[in-house]
Every structure is written in structure tokens, then in C-alpha cells.
Short mmCIF file of C-alpha atoms in Angstrom, two decimals:
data_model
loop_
_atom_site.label_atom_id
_atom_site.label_comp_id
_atom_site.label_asym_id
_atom_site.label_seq_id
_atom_site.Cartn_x
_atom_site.Cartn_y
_atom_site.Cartn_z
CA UNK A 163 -53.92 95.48 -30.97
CA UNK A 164 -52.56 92.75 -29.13
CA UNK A 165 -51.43 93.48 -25.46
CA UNK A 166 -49.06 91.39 -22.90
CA UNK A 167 -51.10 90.48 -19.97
CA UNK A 168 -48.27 88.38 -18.26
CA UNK A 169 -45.74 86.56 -19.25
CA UNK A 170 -45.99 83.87 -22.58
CA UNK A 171 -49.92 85.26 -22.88
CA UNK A 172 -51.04 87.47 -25.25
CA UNK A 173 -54.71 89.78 -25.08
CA UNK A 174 -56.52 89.97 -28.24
CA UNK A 175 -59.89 93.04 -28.23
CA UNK A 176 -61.90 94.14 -30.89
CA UNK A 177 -64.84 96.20 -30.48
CA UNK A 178 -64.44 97.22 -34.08
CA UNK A 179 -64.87 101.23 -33.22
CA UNK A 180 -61.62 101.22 -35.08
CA UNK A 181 -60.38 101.24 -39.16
CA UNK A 182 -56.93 99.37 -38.33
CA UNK A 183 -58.92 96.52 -36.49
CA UNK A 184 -57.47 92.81 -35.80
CA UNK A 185 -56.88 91.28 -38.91
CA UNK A 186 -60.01 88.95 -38.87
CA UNK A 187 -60.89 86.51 -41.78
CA UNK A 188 -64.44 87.85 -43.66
CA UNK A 189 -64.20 86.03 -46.35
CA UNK A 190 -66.86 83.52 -47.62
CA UNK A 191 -67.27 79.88 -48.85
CA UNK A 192 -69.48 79.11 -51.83
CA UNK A 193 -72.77 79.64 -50.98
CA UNK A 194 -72.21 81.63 -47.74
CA UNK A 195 -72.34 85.62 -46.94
CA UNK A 196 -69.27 87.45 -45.99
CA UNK A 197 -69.54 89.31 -42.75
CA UNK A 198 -68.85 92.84 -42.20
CA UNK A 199 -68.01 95.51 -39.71
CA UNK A 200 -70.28 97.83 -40.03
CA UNK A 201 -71.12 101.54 -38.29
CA UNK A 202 -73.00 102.25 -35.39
CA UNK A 203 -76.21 102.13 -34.39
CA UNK A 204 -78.57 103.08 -31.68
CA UNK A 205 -77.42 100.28 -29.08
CA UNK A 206 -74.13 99.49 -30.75
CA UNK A 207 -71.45 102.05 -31.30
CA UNK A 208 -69.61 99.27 -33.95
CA UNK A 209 -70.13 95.43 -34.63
CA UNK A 210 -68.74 92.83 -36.77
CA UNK A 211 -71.77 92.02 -38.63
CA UNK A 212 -72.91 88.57 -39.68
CA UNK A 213 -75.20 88.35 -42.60
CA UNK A 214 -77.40 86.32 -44.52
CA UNK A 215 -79.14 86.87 -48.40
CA UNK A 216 -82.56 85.04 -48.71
CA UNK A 217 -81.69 81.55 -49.25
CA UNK A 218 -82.01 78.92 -46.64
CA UNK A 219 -78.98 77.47 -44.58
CA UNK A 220 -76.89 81.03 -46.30
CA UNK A 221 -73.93 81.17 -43.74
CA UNK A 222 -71.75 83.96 -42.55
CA UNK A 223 -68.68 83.02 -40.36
CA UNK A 224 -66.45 85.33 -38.23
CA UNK A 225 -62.86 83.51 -37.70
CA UNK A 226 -60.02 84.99 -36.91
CA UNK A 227 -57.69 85.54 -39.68
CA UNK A 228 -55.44 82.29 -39.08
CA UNK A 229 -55.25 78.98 -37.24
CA UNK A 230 -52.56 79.57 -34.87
CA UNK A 231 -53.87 78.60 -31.73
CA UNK A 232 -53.00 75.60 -29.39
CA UNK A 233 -53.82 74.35 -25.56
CA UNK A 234 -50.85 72.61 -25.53
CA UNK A 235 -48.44 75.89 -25.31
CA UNK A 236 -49.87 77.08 -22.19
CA UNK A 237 -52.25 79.21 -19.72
CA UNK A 238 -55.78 79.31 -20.36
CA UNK A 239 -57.08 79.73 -23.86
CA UNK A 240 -60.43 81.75 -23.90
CA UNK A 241 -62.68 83.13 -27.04
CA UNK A 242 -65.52 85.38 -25.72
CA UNK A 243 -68.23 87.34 -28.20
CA UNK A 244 -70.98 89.43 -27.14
CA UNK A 245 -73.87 89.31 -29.76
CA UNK A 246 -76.78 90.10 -30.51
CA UNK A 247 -79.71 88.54 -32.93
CA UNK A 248 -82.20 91.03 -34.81
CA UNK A 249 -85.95 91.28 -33.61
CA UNK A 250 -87.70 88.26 -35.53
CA UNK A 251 -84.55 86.10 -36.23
CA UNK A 252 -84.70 84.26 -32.54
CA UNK A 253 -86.39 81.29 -34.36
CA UNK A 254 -84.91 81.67 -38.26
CA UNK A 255 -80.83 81.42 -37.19
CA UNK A 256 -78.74 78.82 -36.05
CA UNK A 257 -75.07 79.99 -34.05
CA UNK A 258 -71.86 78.43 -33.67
CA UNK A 259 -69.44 79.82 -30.82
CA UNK A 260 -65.87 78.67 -29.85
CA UNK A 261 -63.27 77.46 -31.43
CA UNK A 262 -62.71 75.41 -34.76
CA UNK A 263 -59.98 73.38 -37.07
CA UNK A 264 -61.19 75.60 -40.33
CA UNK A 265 -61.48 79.64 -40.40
CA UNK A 266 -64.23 78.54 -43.12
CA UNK A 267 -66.17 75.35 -43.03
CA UNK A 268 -67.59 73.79 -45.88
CA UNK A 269 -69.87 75.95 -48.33
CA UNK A 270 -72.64 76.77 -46.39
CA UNK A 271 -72.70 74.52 -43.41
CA UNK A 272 -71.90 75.20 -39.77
CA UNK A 273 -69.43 72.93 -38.30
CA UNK A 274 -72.10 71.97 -35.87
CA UNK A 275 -75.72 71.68 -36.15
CA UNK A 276 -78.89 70.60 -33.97
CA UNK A 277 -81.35 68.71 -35.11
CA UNK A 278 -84.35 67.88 -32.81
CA UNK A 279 -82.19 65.82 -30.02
CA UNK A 280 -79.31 64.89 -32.44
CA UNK A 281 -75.98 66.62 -33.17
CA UNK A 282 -74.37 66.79 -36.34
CA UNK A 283 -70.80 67.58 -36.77
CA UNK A 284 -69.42 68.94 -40.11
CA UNK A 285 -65.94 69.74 -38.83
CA UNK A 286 -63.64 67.50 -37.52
CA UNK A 287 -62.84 69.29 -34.54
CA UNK A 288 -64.55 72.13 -33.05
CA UNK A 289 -65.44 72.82 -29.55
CA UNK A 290 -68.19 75.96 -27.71
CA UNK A 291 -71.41 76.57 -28.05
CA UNK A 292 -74.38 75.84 -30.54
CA UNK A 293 -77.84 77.05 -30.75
CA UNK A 294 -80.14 75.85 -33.08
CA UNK A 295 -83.92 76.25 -33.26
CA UNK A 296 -84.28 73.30 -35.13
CA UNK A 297 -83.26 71.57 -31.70
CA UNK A 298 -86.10 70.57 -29.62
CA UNK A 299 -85.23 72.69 -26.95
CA UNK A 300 -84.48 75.87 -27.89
CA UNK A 301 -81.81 76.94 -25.27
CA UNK A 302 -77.63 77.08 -26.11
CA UNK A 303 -75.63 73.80 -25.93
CA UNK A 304 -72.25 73.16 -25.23
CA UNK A 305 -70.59 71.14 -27.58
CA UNK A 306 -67.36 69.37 -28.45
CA UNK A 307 -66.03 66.81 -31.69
CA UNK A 308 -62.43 65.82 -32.12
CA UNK A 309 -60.74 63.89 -34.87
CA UNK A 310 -64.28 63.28 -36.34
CA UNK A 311 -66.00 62.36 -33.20
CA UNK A 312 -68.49 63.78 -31.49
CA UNK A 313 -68.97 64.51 -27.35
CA UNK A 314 -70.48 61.59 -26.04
CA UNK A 315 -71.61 63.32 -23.16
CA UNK A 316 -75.91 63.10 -22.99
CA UNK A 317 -77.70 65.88 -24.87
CA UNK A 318 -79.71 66.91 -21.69
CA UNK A 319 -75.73 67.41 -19.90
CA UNK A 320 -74.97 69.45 -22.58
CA UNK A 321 -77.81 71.87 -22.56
CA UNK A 322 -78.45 75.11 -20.63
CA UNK A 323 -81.74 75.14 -19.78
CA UNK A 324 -83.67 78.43 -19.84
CA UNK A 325 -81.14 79.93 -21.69
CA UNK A 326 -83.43 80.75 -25.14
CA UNK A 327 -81.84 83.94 -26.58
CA UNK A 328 -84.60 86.83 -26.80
CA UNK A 329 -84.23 89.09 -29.59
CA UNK A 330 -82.33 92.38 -29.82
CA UNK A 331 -80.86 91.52 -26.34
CA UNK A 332 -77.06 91.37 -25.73
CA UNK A 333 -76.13 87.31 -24.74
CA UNK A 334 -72.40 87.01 -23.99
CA UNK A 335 -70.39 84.01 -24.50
CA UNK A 336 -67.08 82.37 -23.38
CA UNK A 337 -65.35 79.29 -24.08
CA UNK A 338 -62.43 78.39 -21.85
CA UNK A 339 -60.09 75.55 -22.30
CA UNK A 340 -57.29 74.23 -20.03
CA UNK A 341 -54.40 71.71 -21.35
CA UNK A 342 -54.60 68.52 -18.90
CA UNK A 343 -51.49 66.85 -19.85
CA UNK A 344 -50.45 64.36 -22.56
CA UNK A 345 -52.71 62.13 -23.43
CA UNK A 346 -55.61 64.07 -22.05
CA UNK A 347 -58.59 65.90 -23.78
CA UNK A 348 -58.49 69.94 -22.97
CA UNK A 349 -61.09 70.65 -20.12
CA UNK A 350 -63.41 73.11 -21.10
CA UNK A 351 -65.69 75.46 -19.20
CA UNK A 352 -68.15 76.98 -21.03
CA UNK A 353 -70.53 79.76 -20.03
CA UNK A 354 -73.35 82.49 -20.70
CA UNK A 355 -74.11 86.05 -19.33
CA UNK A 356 -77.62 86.90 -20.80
CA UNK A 357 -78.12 90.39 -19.67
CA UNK A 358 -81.80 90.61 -20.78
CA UNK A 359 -83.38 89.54 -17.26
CA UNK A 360 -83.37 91.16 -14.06
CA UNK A 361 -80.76 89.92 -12.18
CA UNK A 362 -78.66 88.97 -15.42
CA UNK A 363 -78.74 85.20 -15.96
CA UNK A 364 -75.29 83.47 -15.87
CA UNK A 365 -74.77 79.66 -16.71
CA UNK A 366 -71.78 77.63 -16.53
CA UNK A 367 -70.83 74.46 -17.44
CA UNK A 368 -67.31 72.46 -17.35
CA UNK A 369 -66.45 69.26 -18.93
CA UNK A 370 -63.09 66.77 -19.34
CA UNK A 371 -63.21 66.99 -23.76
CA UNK A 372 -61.67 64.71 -25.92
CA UNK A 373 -60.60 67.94 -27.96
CA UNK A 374 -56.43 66.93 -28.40
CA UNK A 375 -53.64 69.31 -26.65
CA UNK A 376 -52.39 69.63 -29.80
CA UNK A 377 -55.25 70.61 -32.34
CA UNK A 378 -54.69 73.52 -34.09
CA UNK A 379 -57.79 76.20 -34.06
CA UNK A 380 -58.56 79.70 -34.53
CA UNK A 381 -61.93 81.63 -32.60
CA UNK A 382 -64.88 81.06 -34.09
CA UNK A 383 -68.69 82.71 -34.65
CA UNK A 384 -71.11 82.08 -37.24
CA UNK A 385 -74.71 82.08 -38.40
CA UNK A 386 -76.81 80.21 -40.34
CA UNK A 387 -80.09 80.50 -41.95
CA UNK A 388 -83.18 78.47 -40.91
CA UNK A 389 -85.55 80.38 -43.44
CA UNK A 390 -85.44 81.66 -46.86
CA UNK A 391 -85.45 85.23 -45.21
CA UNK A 392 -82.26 87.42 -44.70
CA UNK A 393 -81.02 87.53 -41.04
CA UNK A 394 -78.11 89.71 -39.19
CA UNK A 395 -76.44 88.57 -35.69
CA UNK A 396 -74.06 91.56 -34.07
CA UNK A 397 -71.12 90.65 -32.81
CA UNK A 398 -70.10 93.87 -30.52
CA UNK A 399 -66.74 92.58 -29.55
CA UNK A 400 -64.05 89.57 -29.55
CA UNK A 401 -62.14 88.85 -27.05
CA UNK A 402 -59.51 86.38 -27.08
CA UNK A 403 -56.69 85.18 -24.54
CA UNK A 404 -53.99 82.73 -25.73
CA UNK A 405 -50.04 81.92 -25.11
CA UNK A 406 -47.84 83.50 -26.77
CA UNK A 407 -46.23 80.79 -27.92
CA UNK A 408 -48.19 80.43 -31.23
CA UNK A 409 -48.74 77.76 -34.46
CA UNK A 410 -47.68 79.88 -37.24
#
């Protein structure tokens, strides 16, 4: 349930242990898989499940229920999930992480996908994290598009290198955005915990966006599949911070 944090902000948490969970959206476009919360297992107590069936590029997306959120009304806007991909799937599934302009993209196609060394953006604004193993490096990437144009920032800026998710190991991610006045993109800081070495590994990168103060978005996961196999991808928890001050 939400919870005031300070004044004008509002604390969204989900580690769906819960029935009366945050309303989040789990429907499906044509084509795609819907996702789930699902019961426990033996290294997660509860998790929002994303899905595939057998067919190649099936999606499953995890919005919240709702585009409501803005950089432009204040504070810090964050989006963090802690998932996990299923032994095997490492090279099958591409993810999506952040925030986007649709709580569910076009049939079956993730708002932004990797291709060897070349982006390619299906939504027309959407800004976080992508990993692909169709990319030629197989590491996380941060990524940005707004009004239909794509980060122009170099591919090898963008990626975080050594930062290959291994399977059945917790990776956490959070996308941060900061309002830097009219007329300016949001600034976004972007990083990764990735709990499976010893210490953890932690990346961070920030970049000025072009992603508009006033674009209207909702938190965003998703999966797609690389392979004509079914996949799953845990999410454990959401966590979300975000004014109060809200697009309805």
C-alpha cells in the first residue's frame, strides 16, 4: 500500500506475499503472455511472474496499472525490480526495465530491442535498461528514446560491461530520473546490484536524456522470447518512488 515518505512523495512496495497487492496491469497484447503472481518457492517466498508459451518473440510485460507518472511534478522518480531469470533462459530472453509511454506495447514486441550493435525502439518514449542476447555483447544497457527518437549517446557509453546476468541469480535494477528544468531532458542514473559474485557487483551510470519533463509513463518490466521454448523471469519485488502530485 502506498506510504508518505515526506512531503508531495509517495512509496510504492510490492513483494507480492500479499492477496490485496498494488493494483498492477497483467494483462496481455495479442500475441503476448499475461504475467502472474504466483506462490513461493524455494528462493522466493512470492514473485510477479513473467511468462512465455513456446513461440518465438511471446512477450509478457509487468506495468503498473496506469500511466500517471511525471518528472516534471517533483523529487526524484525511481522504479527498482529485483529479478531473476530461470536456469537455461540467460541466452533465450530479452528484458526491458524502466519506465515507458504504454502499460502494453505493441502485440508482442518490447519497446526496445538489441540487435548485434543496433537499437531498435518500438515505443516512442521509454527510458532504463535493456538486455538482449541478440546484442553482441551480452551485458545490460542503458537506454533512452523520446518523441520517437532514440539516445544518441555511443552504444559502448551505454553498456555495462561485465554485467551478463547468470542464471537463477538475483540482479537488481534501478532507474532514477531527476527533472532539470524547462526545456531540459530528465537526467537519469541508472544502475545494477548483481548479487551473484563475491563482493556483489554494482554499476552505475548517469546521463543528461532527452526524455521530456512532461512525458507521461508508468514502471515498466518485461520479457521476451529469443527461442521457440517457454521461459519465466521472477520479479521478487517493485519498488517505486514518485510525487505525489500525479497524472490521473
Amino acid at each position: 500500500m502506498p506510504t508518505d515518505v515526506s512531503r508531495g512523495m509517495v512509496e510504492l512496495f510490492d513483494d507480492f506475499l500479499l492477496t490485496d497487492n498494488i493494483d498492477w496491469n497483467s494483462s496481455s497484447d495479442t500475441g503476448g503472455t499475461c504475467a502472474v503472481v504466483a506462490a513461493g518457492t524455494a528462493h522466493l517466498s512470492g514473485r510477479w511472474r513473467l511468462v512465455t508459451d513456446g513461440t518465438d518473440d511471446d512477450m509478457s510485460e509487468g506495468p503498473n496499472s496506469g500511466l500517471c507518472f511525471q518528472v516534471q511534478d517533483g523529487g526524484p522518480l525511481i522504479v527498482e525490480h529485483r529479478l531473476v531469470i530461470e536456469t537455461g533462459a540467460v541466452a533465450s530472453v530479452a528484458i526491458n526495465h524502466g519506465f515507458n509511454d504504454d502499460e502494453l506495447d505493441d502485440s508482442n514486441t518490447l519497446p526496445v530491442e538489441l540487435a548485434t550493435v543496433t537499437f531498435t525502439s518500438n515505443a516512442a518514449t521509454f527510458v532504463g535498461m535493456v538486455f538482449d542476447p541478440d546484442a553482441t555483447n551480452d551485458d545490460w544497457h542503458a537506454f533512452w528514446v523520446d518523441d520517437d527518437t532514440d539516445s544518441s549517446s555511443a552504444i559502448a557509453d551505454l553498456r555495462f560491461t561485465g554485467s551478463t546476468p547468470t542464471a537463477d541469480e538475483f540482479v537488481t535494477l534501478r532507474t532514477v530520473l531527476h527533472d532539470r528544468g524547462t526545456g531540459l531532458g530528465a537526467r537519469g542514473e541508472f544502475f545494477i546490484w548483481d548479487q551473484n559474485f563475491s563482493p556483489a557487483k554494482f554499476f552505475n551510470k548517469v546521463f543528461s536524456t532527452s526524455v521530456d519533463r512532461d512525458a507521461v509513463l508508468c514502471s515498466y518490466v518485461s520479457m521476451e522470447n529469443r527461442a521457440a521454448v517457454a521461459h519465466t523471469v521472477d520479479v521478487d519485488y517493485v519498488y517505486i518512488l514518485a510525487p505525489r502530485t500525479e497524472t490521473a
